[in-house]
CSV table of C-alpha atoms and ligand atoms in Angstrom, one decimal:
chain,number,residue,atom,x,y,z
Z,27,UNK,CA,77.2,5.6,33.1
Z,28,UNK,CA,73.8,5.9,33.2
Z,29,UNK,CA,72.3,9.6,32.4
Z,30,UNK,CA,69.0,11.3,33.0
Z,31,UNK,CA,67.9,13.8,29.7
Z,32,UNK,CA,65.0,16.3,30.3
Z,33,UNK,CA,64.3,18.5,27.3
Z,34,UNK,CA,61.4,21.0,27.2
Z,35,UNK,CA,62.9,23.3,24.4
Z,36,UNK,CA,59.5,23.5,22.6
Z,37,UNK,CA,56.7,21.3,22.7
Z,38,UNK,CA,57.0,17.7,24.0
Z,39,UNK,CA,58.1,17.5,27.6
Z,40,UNK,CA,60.7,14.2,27.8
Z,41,UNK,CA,62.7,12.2,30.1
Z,42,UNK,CA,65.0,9.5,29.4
Z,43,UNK,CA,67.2,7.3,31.1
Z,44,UNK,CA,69.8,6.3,29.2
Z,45,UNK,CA,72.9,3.8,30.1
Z,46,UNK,CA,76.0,4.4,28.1
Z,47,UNK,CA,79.4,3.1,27.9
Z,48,UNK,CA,82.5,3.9,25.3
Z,49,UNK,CA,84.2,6.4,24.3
Z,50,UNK,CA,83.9,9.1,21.3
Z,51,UNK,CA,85.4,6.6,18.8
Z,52,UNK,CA,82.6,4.0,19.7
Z,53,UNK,CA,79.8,4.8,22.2
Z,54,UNK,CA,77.1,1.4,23.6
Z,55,UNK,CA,73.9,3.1,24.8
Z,56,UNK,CA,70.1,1.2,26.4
Z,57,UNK,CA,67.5,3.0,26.6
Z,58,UNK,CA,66.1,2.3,30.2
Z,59,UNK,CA,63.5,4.3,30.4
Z,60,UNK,CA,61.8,6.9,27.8
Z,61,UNK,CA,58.9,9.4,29.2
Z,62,UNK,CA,57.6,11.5,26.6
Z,63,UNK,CA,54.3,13.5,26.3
Z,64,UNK,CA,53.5,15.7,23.4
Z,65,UNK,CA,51.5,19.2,24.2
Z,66,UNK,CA,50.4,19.2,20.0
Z,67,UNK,CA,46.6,18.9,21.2
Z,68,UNK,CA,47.3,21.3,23.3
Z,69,UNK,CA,48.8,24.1,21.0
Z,70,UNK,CA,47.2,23.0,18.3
Z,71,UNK,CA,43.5,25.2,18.6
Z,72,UNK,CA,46.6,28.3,18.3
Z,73,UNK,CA,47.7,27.4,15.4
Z,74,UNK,CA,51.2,26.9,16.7
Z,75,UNK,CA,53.0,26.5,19.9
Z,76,UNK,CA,52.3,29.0,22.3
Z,77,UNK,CA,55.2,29.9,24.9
Z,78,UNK,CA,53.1,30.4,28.0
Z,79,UNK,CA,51.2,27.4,27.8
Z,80,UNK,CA,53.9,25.5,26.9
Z,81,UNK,CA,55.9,26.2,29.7
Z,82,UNK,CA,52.7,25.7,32.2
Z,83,UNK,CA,52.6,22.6,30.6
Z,84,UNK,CA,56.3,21.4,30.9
Z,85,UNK,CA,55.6,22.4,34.4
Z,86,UNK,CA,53.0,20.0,35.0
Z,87,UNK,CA,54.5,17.4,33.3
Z,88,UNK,CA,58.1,16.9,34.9
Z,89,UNK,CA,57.3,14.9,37.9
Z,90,UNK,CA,55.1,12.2,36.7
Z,91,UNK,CA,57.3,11.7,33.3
Z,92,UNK,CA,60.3,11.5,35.9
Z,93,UNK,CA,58.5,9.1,38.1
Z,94,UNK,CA,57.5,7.3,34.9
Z,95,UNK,CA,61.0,7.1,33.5
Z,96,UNK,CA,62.9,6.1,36.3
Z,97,UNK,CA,60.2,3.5,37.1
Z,98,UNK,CA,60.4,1.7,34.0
Z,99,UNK,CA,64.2,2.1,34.0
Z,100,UNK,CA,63.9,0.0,37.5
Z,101,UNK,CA,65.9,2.7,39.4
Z,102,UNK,CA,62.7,4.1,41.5
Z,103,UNK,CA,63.0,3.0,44.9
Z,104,UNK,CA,60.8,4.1,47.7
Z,105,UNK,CA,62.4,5.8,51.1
Z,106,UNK,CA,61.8,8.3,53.3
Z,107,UNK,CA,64.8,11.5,52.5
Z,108,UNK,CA,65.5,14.1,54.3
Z,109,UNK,CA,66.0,17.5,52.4
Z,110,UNK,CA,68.3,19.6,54.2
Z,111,UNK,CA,67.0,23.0,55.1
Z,112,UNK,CA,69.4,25.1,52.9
Z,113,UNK,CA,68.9,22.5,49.8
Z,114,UNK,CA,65.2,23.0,50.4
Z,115,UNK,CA,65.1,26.8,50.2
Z,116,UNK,CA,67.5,26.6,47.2
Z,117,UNK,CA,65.2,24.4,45.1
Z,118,UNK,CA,62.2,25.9,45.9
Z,119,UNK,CA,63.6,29.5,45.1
Z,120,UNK,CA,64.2,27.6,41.8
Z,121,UNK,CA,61.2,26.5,41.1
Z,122,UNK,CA,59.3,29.6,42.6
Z,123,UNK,CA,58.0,30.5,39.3
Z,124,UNK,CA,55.9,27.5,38.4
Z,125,UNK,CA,53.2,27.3,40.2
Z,126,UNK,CA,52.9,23.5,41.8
Z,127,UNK,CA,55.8,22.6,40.9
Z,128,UNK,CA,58.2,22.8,44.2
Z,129,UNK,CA,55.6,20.9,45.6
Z,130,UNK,CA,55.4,18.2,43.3
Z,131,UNK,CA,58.8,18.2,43.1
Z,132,UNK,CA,59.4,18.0,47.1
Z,133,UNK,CA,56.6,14.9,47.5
Z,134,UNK,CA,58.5,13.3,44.9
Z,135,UNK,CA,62.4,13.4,46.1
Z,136,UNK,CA,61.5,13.2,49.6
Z,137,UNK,CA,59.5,9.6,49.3
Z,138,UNK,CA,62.6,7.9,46.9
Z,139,UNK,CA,66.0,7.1,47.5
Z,140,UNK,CA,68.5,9.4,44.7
Z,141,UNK,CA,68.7,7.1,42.3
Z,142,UNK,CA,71.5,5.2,40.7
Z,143,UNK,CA,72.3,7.8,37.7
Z,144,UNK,CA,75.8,9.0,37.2
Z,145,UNK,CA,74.5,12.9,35.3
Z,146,UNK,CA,72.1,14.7,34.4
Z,147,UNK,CA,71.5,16.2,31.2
Z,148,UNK,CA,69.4,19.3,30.1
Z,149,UNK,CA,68.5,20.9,27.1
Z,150,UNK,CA,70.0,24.3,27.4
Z,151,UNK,CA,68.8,25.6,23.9
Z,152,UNK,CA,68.0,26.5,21.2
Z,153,UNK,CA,64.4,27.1,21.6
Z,154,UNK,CA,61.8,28.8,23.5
Z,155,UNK,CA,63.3,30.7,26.3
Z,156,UNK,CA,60.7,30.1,28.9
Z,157,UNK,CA,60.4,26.6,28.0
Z,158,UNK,CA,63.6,25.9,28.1
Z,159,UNK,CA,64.3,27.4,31.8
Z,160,UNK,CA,61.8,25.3,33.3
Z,161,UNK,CA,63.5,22.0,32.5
Z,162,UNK,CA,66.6,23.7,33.2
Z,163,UNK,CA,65.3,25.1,36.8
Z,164,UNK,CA,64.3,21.6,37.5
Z,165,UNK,CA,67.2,20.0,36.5
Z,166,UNK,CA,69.3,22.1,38.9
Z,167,UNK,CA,67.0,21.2,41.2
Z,168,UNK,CA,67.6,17.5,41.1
Z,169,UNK,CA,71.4,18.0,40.9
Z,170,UNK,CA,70.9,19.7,44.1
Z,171,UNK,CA,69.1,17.1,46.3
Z,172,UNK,CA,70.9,14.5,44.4
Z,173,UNK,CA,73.9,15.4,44.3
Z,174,UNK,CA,74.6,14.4,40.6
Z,175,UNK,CA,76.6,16.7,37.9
Z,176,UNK,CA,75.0,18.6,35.4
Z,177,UNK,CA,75.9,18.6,31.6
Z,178,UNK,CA,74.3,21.3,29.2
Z,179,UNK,CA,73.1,20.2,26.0
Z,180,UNK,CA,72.7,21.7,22.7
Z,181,UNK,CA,69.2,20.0,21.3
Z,182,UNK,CA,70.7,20.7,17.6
Z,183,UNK,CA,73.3,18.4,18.9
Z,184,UNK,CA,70.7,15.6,20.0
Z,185,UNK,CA,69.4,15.9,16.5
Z,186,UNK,CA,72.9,15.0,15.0
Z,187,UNK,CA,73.9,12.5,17.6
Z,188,UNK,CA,70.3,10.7,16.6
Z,189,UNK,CA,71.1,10.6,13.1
Z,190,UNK,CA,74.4,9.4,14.1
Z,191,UNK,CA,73.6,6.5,16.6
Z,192,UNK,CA,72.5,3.3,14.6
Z,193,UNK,CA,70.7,0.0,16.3
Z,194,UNK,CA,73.3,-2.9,16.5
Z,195,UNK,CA,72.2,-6.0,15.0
Z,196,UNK,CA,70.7,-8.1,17.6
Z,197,UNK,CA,67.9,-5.4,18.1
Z,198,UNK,CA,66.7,-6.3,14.5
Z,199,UNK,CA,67.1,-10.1,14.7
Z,200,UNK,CA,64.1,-12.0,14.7
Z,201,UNK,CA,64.0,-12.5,18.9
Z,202,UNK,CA,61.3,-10.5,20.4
Z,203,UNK,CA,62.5,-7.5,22.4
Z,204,UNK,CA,62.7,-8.9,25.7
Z,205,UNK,CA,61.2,-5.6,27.4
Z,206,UNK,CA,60.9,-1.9,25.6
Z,207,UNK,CA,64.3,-1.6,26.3
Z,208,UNK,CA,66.4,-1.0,22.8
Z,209,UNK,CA,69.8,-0.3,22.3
Z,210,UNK,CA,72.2,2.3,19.9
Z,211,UNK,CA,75.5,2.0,19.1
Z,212,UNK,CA,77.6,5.3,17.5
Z,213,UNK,CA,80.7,4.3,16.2
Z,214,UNK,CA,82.3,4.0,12.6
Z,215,UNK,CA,81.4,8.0,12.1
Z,216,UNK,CA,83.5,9.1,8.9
Z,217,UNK,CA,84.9,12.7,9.2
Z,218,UNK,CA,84.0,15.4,8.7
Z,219,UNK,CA,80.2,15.0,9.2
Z,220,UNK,CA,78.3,16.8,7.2
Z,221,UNK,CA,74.7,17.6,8.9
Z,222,UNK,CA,71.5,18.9,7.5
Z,223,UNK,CA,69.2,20.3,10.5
Z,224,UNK,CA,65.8,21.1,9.5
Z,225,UNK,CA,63.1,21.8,12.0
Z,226,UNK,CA,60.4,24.1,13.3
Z,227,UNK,CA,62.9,27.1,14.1
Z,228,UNK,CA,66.3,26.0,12.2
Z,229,UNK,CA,67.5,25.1,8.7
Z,230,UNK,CA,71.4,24.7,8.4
Z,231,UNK,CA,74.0,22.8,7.1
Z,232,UNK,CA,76.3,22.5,9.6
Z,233,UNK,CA,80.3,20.9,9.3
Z,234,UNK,CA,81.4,18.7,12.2
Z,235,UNK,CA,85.3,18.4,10.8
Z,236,UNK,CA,86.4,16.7,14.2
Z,237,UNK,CA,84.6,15.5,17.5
Z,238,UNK,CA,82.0,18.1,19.0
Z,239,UNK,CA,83.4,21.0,16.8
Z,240,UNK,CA,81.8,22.7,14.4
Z,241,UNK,CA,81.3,25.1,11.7
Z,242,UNK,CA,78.1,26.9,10.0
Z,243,UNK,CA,78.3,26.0,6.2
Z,244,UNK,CA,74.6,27.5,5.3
Z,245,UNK,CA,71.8,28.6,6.8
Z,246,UNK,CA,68.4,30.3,6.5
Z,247,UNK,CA,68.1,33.8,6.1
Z,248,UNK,CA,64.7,33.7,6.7
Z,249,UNK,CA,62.4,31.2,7.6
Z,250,UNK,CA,63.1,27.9,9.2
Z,251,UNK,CA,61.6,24.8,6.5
Z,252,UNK,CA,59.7,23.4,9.1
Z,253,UNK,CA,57.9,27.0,10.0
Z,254,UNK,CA,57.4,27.6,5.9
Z,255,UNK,CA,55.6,23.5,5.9
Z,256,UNK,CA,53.6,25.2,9.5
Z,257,UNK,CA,52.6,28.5,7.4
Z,258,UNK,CA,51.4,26.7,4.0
Z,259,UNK,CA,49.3,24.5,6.0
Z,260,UNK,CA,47.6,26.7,7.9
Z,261,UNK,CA,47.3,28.6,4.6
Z,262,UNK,CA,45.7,25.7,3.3
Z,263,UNK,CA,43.3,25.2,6.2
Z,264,UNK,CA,45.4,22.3,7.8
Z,265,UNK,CA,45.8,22.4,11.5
Z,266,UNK,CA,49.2,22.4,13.8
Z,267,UNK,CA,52.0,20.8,12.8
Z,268,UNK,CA,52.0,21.4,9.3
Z,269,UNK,CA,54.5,19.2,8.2
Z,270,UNK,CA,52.8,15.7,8.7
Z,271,UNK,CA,49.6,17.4,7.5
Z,272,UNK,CA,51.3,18.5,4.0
Z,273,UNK,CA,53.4,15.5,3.6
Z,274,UNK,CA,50.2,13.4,4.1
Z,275,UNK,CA,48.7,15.5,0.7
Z,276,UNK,CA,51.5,15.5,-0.9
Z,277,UNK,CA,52.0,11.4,-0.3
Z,278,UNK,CA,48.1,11.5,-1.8
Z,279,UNK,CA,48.5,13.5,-4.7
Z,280,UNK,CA,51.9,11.8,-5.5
Z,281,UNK,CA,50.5,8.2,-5.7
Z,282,UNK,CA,47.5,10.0,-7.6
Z,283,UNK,CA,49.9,10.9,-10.2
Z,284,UNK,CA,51.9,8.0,-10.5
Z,285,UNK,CA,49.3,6.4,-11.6
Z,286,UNK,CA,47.5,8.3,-13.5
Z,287,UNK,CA,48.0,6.8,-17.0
Z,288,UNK,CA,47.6,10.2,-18.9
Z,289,UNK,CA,50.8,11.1,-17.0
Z,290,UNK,CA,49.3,14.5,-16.0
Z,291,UNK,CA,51.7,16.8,-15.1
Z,292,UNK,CA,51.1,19.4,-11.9
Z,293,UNK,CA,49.4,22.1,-12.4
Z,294,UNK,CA,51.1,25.3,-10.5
Z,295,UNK,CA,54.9,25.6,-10.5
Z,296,UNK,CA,56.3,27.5,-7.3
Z,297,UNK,CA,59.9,29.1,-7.1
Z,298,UNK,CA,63.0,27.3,-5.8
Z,299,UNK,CA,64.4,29.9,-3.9
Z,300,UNK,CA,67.9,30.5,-3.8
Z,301,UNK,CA,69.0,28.0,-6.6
Z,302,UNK,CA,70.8,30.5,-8.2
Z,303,UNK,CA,72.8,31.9,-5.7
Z,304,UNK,CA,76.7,30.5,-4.7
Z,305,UNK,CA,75.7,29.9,-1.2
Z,306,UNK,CA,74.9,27.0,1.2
Z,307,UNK,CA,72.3,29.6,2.5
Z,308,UNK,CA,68.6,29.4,2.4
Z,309,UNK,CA,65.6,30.9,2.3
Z,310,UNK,CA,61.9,29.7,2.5
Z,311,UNK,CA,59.5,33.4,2.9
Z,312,UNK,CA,59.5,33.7,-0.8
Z,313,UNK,CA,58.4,30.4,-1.6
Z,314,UNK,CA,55.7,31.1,1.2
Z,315,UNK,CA,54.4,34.2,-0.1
Z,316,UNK,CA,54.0,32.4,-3.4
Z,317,UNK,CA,51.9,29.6,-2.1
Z,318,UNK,CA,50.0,32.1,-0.4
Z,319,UNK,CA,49.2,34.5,-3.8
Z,320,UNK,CA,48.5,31.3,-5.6
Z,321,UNK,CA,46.1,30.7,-3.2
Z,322,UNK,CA,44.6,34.4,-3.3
Z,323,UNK,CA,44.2,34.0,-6.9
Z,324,UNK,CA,42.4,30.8,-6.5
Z,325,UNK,CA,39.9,31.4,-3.8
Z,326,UNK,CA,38.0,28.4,-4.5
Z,327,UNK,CA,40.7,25.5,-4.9
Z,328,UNK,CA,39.4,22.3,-4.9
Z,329,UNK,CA,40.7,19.4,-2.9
Z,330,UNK,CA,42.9,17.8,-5.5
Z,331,UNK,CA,44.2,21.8,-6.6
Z,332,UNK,CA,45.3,21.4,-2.5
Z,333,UNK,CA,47.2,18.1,-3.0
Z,334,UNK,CA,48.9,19.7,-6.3
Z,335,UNK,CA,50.2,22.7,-3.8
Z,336,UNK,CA,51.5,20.3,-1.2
Z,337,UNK,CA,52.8,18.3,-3.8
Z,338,UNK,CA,54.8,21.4,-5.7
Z,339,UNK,CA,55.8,22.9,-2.1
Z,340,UNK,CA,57.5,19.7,-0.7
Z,341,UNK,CA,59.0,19.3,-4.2
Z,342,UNK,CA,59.9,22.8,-4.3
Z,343,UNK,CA,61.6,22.8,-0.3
Z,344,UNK,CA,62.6,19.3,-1.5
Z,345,UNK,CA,64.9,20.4,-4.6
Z,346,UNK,CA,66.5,23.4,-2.6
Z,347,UNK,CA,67.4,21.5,0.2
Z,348,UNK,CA,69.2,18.6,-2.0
Z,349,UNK,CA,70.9,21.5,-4.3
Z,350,UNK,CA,72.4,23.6,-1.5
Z,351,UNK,CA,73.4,20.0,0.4
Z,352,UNK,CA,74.9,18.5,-2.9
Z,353,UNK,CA,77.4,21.8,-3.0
Z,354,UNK,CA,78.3,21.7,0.3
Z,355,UNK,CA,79.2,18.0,0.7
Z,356,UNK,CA,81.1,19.2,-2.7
Z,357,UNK,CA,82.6,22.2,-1.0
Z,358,UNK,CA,83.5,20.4,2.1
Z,359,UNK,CA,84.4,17.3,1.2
Z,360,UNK,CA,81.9,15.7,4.1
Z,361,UNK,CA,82.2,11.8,4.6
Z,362,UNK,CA,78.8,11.4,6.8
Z,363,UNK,CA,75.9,13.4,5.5
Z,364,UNK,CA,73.2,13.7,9.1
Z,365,UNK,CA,69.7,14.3,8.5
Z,366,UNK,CA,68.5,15.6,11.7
Z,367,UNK,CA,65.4,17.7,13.3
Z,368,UNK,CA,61.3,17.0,12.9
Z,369,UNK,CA,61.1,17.7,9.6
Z,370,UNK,CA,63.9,14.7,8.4
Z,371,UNK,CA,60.8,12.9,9.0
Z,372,UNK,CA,59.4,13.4,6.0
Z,373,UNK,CA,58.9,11.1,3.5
Z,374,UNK,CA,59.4,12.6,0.5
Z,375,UNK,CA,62.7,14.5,1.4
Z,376,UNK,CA,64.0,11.2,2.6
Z,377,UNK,CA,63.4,9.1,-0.2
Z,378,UNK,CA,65.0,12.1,-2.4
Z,379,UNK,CA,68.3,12.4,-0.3
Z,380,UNK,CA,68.2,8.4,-0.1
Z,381,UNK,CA,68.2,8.1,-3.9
Z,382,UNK,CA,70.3,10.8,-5.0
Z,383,UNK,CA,73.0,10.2,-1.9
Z,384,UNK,CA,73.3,6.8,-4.2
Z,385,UNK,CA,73.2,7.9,-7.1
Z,386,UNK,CA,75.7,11.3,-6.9
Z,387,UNK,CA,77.7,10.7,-3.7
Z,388,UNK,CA,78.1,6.8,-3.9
Z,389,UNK,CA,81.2,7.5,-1.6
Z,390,UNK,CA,79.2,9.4,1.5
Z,391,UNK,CA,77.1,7.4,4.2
Z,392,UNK,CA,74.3,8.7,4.7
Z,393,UNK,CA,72.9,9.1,8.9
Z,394,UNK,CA,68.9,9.4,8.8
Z,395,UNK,CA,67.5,9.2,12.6
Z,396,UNK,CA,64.8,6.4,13.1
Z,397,UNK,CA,61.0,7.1,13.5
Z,398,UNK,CA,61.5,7.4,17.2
Z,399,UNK,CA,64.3,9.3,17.3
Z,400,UNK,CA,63.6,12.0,14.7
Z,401,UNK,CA,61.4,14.7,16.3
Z,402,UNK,CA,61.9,15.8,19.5
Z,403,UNK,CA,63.0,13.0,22.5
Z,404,UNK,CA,65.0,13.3,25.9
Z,405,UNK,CA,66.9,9.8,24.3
Z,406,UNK,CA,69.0,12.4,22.0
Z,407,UNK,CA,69.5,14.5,24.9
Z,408,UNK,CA,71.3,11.6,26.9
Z,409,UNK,CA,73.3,10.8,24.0
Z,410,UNK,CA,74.7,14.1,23.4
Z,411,UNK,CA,74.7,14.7,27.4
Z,412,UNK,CA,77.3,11.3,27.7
Z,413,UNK,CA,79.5,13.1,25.5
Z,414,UNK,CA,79.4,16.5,26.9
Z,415,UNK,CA,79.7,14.2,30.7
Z,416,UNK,CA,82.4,12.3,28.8
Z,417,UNK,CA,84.4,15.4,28.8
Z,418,UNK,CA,83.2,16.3,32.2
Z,419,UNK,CA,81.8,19.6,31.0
Z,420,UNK,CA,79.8,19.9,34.2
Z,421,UNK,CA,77.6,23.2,34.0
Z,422,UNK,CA,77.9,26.3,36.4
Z,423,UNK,CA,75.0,27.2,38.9
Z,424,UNK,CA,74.3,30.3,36.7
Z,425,UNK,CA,73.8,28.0,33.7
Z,426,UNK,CA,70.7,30.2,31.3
Z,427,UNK,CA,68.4,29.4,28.9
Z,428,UNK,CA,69.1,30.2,25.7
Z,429,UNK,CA,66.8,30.5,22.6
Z,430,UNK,CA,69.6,31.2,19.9
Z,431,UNK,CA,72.3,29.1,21.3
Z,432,UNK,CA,74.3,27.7,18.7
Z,433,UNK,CA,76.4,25.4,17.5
Z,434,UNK,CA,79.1,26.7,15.7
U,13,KG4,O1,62.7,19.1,15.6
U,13,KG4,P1,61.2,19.4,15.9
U,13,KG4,O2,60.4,18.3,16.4
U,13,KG4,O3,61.0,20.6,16.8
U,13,KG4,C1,61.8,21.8,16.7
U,13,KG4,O4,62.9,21.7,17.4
U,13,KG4,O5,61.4,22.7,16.0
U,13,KG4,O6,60.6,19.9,14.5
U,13,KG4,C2,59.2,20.3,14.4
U,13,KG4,C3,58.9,20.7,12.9
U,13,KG4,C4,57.5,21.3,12.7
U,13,KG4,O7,57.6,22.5,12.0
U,13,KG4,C5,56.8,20.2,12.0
U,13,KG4,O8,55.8,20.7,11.1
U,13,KG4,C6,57.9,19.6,11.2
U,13,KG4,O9,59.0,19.5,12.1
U,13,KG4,N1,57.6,18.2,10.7
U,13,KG4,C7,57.5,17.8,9.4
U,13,KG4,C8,57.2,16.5,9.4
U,13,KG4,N2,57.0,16.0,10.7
U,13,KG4,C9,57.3,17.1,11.5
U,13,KG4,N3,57.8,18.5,8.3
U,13,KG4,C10,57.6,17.9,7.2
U,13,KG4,N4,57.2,16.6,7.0
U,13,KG4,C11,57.0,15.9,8.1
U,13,KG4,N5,56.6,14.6,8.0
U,14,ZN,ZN1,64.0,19.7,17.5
């Protein structure tokens, strides 16, 4: 079946076409067609992402990255439609409150026949509430004229289901890709799954003991890792996002080190929060609010006293996360351990979790999403949307937005 994903939950406005076939013991998927533009310049002179602007922006964006990803997925055809009057003042009391976008919207259905996709999938949170209704607004929208069924979608569930899904091995034989087209498979998955999400507004360990059901095993109490790696870089004059920025240091001062034949060792020590405590729970303010007195009580670090702090931090969020994972794949008895959400991209917790997944848990695969796949992307959103289709878990008209939904 093929799906259409739109995700706007924070942002990156993105739109994929995705073909899938299977089942949940063992799921095919191409990639068709993949839209994605990033609003990071955008938010960036704020210092973070700002809500308004990010949802004028998703606004803006949706048609052309629709027209864009159907297009390359082949399925845009051009023909005069009709819209029915009552469909027409439906969608356009749907997408009242975007300015533009009704029209955009009408131009763009009314000159293409529907298209051959079986459902449509939407990000339905977590995330930034006004973000997050405009994709869903316009998704509703193209059900409407379209007539196609609607699936909600968890995003923290694309995050898993990218860790999860795994390129077959023709993708990686020598034979150039034919066209940008790639495939995924997900299949093989040994229960429970144990997943560690960790991005700009979530940090938990979450237990997936059978298909699509889950359980909270830890979480933060305060900050989300990837809003601590945002805060310390802004702290240490680095602009928005953080993470890349700190990793980037880090990745500097770490090579520095290695080899520096006098073996050197760093010169600030910052607190592992939450070691000590019998929990899978987090927390990431404290270790924050050290960086930031270090930095108070160092007004004039130098460059390399700013790769030593990125260095310590990472190691610091680094250790935590590993501890508090190592106890609950203990506790649980987890077969699959999921890295999932932006800030699995980092290099340094990778190699970590890589290495010591080897070395202490020699029994436990270990999921870590590709480059592509790891921040935000509509191509998780199809995946997880074919499951939640799968089950026909076709969404009501009064579907909502919402920031905090969760998963267990
Ligand atoms: O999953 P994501 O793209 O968006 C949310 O759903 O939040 O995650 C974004 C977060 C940001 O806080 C960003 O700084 C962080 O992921 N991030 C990283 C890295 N790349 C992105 N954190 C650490 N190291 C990275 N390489
Ligand atoms: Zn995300």
């Amino acid at each position: 079946m093929n799906i259409l994903a739109i995700e706007t939950s924070c942002d990156e406005t993105a739109i994929a076409v995705v073909d899938a076939t299977g089942d949940e013991k063992s799921a095919s998927f191409t990639v068709l067609g993949n839209a994605l533009l990033s609003q990071i310049e955008i938010h960036r002179e704020y210092g973070g992402v700002f809500p308004a602007l990010a949802k004028r922006e998703h606004a803006k964006n949706l048609v052309p990255l629709l027209d864009a990803a159907l297009e390359e997925a082949e399925l845009l055809h051009e023909d005069t439609q009709a819209i029915p009057e009552e469909t027409r003042s439906r969608v356009a009391e749907l997408l009242a409150r975007e300015p533009g976008l009704a029209e955009a919207f009408f131009d763009f259905v009314s000159e293409c026949e529907p298209p051959a996709i079986d459902a449509i999938a939407v990000t339905a949170g977590p995330g930034l509430e006004p973000a997050l209704w405009v994709g869903i607004n316009f998704a509703k929208a193209l059900a409407l004229v379209w007539s196609k069924p609607l699936v909600a979608v968890n995003h923290m569930e694309g995050h898993i289901m990218a860790a999860l899904a795994t390129e077959p091995p023709q993708n990686t034989a020598d034979t150039p890709r034919i066209s940008t087209r790639f495939n995924l498979v997900i299949e093989e998955v040994k229960m429970p799954v144990l997943a560690l999400l960790i991005s700009g507004g979530h940090t938990e360990l979450v237990l997936m003991k059978t298909w699509l059901t889950y359980e909270m095993v830890g979480q933060t109490k305060d900050d989300a890792v990837g809003e601590a790696f945002d805060k310390v870089a802004r702290m240490l004059g680095l602009p928005y996002p953080g993470g890349p920025e700190i990793s980037r240091l880090a990745e500097y001062s770490r090579s520095d080190l290695e080899s520096d034949s006098e073996g050197r060792t760093l010169e600030f020590k910052l607190p592992r929060p939450m070691l000590a405590d019998a929990t899978c729970d987090f927390s990431f303010s404290g270790l924050k609010t050290a960086v930031l007195y270090l930095l108070k009580k160092n007004p004039d670090m130098s460059e390399r006293g700013k790769q030593h702090v990125a260095r310590e931090f990472e190691n610091a969020v680094t250790e935590v996360l590993w501890k508090k994972t190592a106890r609950a794949l203990e506790e649980t008895g987890a077969q699959t351990l999921v890295l999932g959400g932006g800030v699995s991209a980092n290099t340094h917790i990778r190699r970590t979790f890589a290495k010591a997944m080897q070395e202490e848990f020699t029994a436990v695969e270990l999921r870590i999403p590709s480059a592509t796949l790891t921040t935000d992307n509509a191509i998780m959103i199809a995946l997880a949307g074919f499951y939640r289709a799968l089950r026909e878990e076709i969404i009501p008209d009064d579907l909502a937005a919402s920031g905090n939904r969760s998963l267990a």
